[in-house]
GROMACS .gro file of C-alpha atoms in nm:
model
  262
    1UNK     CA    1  15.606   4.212   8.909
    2UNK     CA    2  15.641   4.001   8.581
    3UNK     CA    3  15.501   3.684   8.792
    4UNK     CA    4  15.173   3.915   8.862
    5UNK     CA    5  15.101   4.008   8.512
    6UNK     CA    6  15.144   3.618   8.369
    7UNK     CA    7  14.901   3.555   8.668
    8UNK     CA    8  14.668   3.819   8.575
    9UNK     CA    9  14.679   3.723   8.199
   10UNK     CA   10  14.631   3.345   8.285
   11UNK     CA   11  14.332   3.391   8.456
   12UNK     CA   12  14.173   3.567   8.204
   13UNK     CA   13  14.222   3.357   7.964
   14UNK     CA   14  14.062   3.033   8.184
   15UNK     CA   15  13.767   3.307   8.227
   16UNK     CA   16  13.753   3.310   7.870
   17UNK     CA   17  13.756   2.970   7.790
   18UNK     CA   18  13.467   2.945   8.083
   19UNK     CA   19  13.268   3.190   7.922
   20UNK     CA   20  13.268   3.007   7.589
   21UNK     CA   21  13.158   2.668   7.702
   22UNK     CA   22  12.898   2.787   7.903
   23UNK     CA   23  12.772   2.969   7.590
   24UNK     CA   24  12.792   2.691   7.343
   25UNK     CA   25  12.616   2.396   7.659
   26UNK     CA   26  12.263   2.607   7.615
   27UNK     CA   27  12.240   2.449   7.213
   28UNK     CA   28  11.915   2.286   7.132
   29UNK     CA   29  12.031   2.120   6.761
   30UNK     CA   30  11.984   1.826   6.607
   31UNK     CA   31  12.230   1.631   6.850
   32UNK     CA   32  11.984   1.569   7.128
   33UNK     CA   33  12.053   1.881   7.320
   34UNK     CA   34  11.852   1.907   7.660
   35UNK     CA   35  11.723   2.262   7.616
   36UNK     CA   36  11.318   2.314   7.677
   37UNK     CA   37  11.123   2.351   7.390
   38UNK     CA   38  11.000   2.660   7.323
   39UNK     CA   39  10.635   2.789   7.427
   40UNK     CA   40  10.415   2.905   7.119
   41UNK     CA   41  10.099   3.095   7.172
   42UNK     CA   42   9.860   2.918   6.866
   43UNK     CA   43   9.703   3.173   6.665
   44UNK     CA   44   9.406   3.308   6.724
   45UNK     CA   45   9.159   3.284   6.464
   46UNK     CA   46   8.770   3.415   6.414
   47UNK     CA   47   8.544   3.178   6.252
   48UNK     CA   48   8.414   3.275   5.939
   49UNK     CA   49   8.030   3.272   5.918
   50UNK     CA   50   7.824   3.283   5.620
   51UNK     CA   51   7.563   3.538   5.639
   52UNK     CA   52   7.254   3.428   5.766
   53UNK     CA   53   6.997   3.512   5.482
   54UNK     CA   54   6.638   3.491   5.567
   55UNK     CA   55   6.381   3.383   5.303
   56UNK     CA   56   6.165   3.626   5.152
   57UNK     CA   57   5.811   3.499   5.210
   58UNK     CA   58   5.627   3.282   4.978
   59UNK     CA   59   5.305   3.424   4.861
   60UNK     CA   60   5.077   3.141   4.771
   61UNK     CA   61   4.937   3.177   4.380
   62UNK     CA   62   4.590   3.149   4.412
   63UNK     CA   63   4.453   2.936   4.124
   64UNK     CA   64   4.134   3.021   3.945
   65UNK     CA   65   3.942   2.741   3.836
   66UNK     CA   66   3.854   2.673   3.453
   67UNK     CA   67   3.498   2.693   3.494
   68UNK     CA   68   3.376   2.943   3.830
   69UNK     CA   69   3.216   2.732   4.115
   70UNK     CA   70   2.866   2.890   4.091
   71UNK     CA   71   2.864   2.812   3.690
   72UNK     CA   72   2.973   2.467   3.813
   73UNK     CA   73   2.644   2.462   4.018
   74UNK     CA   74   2.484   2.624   3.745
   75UNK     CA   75   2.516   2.401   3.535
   76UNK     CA   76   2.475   2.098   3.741
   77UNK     CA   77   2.138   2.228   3.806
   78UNK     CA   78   2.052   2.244   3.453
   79UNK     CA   79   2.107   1.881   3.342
   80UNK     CA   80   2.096   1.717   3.683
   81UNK     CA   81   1.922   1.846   3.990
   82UNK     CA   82   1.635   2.080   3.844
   83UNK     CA   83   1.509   1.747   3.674
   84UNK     CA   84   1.398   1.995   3.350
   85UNK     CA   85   1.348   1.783   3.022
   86UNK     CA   86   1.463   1.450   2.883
   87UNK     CA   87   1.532   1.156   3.104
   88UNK     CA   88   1.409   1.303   3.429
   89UNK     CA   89   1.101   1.444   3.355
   90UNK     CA   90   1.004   1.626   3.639
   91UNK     CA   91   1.099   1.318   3.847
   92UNK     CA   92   1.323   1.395   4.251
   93UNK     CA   93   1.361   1.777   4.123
   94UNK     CA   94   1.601   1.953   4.306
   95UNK     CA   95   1.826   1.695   4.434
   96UNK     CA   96   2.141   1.517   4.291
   97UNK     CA   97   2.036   1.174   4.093
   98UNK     CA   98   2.344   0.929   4.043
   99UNK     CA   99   2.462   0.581   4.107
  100UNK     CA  100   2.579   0.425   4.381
  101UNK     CA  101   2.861   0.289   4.302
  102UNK     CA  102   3.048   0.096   4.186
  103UNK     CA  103   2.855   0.071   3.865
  104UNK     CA  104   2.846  -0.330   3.684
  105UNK     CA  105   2.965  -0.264   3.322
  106UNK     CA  106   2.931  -0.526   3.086
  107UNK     CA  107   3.148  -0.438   2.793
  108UNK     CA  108   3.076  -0.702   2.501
  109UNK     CA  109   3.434  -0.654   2.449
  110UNK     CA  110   3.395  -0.329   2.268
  111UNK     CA  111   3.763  -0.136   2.269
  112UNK     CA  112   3.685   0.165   2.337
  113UNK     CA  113   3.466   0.135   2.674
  114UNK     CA  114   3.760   0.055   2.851
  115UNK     CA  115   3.980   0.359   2.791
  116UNK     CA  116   3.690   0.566   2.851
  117UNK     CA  117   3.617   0.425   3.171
  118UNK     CA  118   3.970   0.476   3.269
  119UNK     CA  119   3.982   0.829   3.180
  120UNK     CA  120   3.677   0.901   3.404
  121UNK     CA  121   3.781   0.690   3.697
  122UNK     CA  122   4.141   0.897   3.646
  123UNK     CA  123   4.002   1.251   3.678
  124UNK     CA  124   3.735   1.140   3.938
  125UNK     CA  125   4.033   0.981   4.175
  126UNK     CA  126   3.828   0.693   4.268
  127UNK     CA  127   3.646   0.359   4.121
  128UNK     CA  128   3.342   0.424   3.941
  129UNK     CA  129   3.269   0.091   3.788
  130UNK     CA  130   3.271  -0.263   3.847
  131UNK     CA  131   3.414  -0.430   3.521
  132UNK     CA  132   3.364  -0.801   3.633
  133UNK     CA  133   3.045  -0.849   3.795
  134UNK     CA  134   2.776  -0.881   3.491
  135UNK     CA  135   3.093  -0.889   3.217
  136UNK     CA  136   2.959  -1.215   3.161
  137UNK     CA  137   2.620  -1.227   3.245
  138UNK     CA  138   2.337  -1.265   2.999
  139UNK     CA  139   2.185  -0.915   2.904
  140UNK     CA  140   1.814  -1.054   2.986
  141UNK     CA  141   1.944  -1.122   3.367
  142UNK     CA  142   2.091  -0.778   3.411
  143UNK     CA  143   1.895  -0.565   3.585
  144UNK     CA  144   2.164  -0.314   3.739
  145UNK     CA  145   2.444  -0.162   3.521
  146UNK     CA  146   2.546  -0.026   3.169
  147UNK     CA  147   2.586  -0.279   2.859
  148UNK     CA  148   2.784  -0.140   2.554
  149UNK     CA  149   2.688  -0.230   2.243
  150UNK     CA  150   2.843  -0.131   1.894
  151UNK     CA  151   2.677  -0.058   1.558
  152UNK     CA  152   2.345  -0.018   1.822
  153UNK     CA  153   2.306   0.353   1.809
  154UNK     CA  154   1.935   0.438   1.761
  155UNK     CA  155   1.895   0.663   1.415
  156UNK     CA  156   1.535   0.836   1.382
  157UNK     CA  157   1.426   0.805   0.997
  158UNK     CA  158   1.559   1.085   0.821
  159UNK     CA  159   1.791   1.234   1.047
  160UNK     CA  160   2.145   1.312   1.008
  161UNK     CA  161   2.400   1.049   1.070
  162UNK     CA  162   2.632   1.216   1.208
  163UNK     CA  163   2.453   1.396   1.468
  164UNK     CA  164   2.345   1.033   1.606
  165UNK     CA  165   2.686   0.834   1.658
  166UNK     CA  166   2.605   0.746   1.998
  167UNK     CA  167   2.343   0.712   2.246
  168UNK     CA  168   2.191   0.607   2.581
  169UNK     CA  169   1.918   0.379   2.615
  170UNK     CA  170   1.720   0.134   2.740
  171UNK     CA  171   1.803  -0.113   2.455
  172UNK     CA  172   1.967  -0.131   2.147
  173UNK     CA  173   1.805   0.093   1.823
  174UNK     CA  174   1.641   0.252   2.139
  175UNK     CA  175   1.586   0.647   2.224
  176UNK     CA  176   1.392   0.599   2.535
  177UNK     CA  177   1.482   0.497   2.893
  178UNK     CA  178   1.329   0.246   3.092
  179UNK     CA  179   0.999   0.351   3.279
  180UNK     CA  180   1.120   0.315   3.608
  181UNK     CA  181   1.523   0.397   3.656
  182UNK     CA  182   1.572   0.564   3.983
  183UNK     CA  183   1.456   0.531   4.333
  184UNK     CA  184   1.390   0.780   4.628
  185UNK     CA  185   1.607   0.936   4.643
  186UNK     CA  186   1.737   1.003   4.368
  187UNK     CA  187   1.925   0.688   4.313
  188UNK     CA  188   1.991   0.565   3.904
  189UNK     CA  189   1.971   0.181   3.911
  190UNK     CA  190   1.833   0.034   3.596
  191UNK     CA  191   1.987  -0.147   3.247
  192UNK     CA  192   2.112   0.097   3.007
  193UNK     CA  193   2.296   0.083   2.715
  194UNK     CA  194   2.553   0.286   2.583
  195UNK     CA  195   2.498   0.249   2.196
  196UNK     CA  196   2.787   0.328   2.019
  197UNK     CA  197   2.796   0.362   1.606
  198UNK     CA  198   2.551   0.393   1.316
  199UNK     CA  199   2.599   0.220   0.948
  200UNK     CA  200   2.737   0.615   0.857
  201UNK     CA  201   2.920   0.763   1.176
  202UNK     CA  202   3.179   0.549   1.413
  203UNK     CA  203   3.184   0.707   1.764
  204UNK     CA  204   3.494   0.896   1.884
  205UNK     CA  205   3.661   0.817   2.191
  206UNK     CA  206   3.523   1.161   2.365
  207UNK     CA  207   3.232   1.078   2.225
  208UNK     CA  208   3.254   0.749   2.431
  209UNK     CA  209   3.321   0.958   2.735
  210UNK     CA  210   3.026   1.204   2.639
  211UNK     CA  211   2.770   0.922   2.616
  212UNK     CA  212   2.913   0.768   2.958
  213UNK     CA  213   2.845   1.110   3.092
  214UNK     CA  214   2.486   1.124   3.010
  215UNK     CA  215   2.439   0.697   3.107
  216UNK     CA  216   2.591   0.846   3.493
  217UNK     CA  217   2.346   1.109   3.546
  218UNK     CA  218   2.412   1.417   3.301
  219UNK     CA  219   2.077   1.494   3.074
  220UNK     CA  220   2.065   1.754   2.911
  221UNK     CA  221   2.365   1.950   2.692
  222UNK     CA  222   2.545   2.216   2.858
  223UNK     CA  223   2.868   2.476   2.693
  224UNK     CA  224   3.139   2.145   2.772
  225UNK     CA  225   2.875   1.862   2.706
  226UNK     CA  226   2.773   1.836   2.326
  227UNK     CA  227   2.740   2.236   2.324
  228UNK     CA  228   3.047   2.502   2.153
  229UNK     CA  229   3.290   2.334   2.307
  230UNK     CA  230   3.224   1.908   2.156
  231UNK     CA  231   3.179   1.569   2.317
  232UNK     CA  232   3.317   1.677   2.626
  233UNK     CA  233   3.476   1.991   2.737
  234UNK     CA  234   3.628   2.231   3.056
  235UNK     CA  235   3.302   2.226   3.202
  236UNK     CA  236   3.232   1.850   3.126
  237UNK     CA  237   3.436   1.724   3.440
  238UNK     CA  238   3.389   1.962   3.746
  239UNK     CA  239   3.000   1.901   3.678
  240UNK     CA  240   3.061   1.504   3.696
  241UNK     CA  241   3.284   1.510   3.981
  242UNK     CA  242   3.050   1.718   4.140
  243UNK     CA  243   2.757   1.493   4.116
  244UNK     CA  244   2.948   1.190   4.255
  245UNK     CA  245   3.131   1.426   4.495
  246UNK     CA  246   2.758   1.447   4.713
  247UNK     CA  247   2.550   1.200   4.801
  248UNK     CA  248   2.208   1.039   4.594
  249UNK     CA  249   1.904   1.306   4.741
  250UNK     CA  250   2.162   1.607   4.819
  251UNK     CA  251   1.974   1.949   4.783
  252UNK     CA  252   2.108   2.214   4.557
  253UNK     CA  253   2.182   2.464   4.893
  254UNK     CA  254   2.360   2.196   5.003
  255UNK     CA  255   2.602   2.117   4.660
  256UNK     CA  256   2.956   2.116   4.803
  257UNK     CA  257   3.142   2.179   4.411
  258UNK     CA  258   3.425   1.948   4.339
  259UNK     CA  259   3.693   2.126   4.091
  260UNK     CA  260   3.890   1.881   3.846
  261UNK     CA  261   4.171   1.994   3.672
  262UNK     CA  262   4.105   1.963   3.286
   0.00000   0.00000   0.00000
């Protein structure tokens, strides 16, 4: 009987001992151990979207021109296309006069043409003149172009000084044009000279511009040319551009206006 408990007791101690080396065999430590890794399921995540924001609609801002398109034609009409008064004298009425350009400028190396020429040519967006064809030709051989001269403006005897700084003309001391300066039709081609200063009153530089204006086709004064508003004003540049914006002989039905931003 005592033989069959030892035996009993003995084998459950080996079981025992089994049991505990079978338990520590499944380690997976730092010592190399053959266990499997472990499976992970990787996180799940939602992209994060910025809102999708849709642009309010942009509502063009209509701009209104300084001076009205049918004042523009207006006033066109008045020192250009009607041909009423002083140079045109009745002369291709109804249709636009100008150059064809470019126009020959001789300068006589007077300062302020140049600038002047530049601001025009600037707000028109294209060449007007051509400053090296006649610039050194002799006057008596040019028979196409504007000549400045200075200390030439013509002064009528007894008149103010200061209302004469500057003038257009077929010569220098002049106040007349030359007989014949256009051509069916409508086309300016002659010599005239921009006569700038008197012994009393020195031309301003938009004064300059205001006597080029009348030289390119503008004759009489208008509110923005010599009238209210000085030498040259709002009105002074829409009407210009929209002389040389249509060609020599247009019609005034058929004046397309050209705006220019002042």
């Amino acid at each position: 009987m005592k033989k069959t408990v030892l035996r009993r007791a003995a084998a459950l101690v080996f079981l025992a001992g089994t049991a505990f080396v079978l338990t520590a065999c499944g380690g997976g430590g730092s010592d190399g151990g053959s266990s499997s890794p472990v499976a992970t399921t990787p996180e799940v995540t939602t992209p994060v979207t910025d809102p999708v924001t849709t642009p309010e609609p942009v509502t063009p801002v209509a701009t209104t021109p300084a001076v009205p398109d049918a004042e523009v034609l207006a006033l066109a009409d008045a020192t250009n296309i009607a041909s009423s008064g002083f140079p045109w004298s009745a002369r291709f009425a109804g249709v636009v006069k100008r150059w064809n350009l470019p126009i020959p400028v001789k300068t006589n190396g007077e300062p302020r043409a140049v600038p002047a020429m530049d601001a025009i040519e600037a707000k028109l967006g294209f060449v007007v003149f051509d400053r090296t064809s006649i610039a050194t030709a002799d006057e008596a051989a040019i028979t196409r172009g504007i000549v400045f001269r200075q200390g030439t403006s013509y002064l009528p005897t007894g008149a103010n000084p200061q209302s004469y700084c500057a003038n257009v003309a077929r010569a220098p001391f002049d106040g007349g044009y030359p007989s014949t300066f256009m051509f069916a039709p409508g086309e300016i081609s002659a010599r005239l000279y921009v006569n700038l200063d008197n012994p009393q009153c020195t031309a301003s530089p938009e004064i300059v511009i205001h006597e080029i204006g009348h030289a390119l086709g503008l004759g009489a004064h208008f509110k923005g040319f010599g009238d209210d508003d000085g030498p040259i004003g709002p009105a002074f540049w829409p009407v210009l551009a929209t002389l040389y914006a249509n060609p020599i002989g247009t019609p005034k039905a058929s004046v397309v206006i050209k705006q220019v931003s002042n």
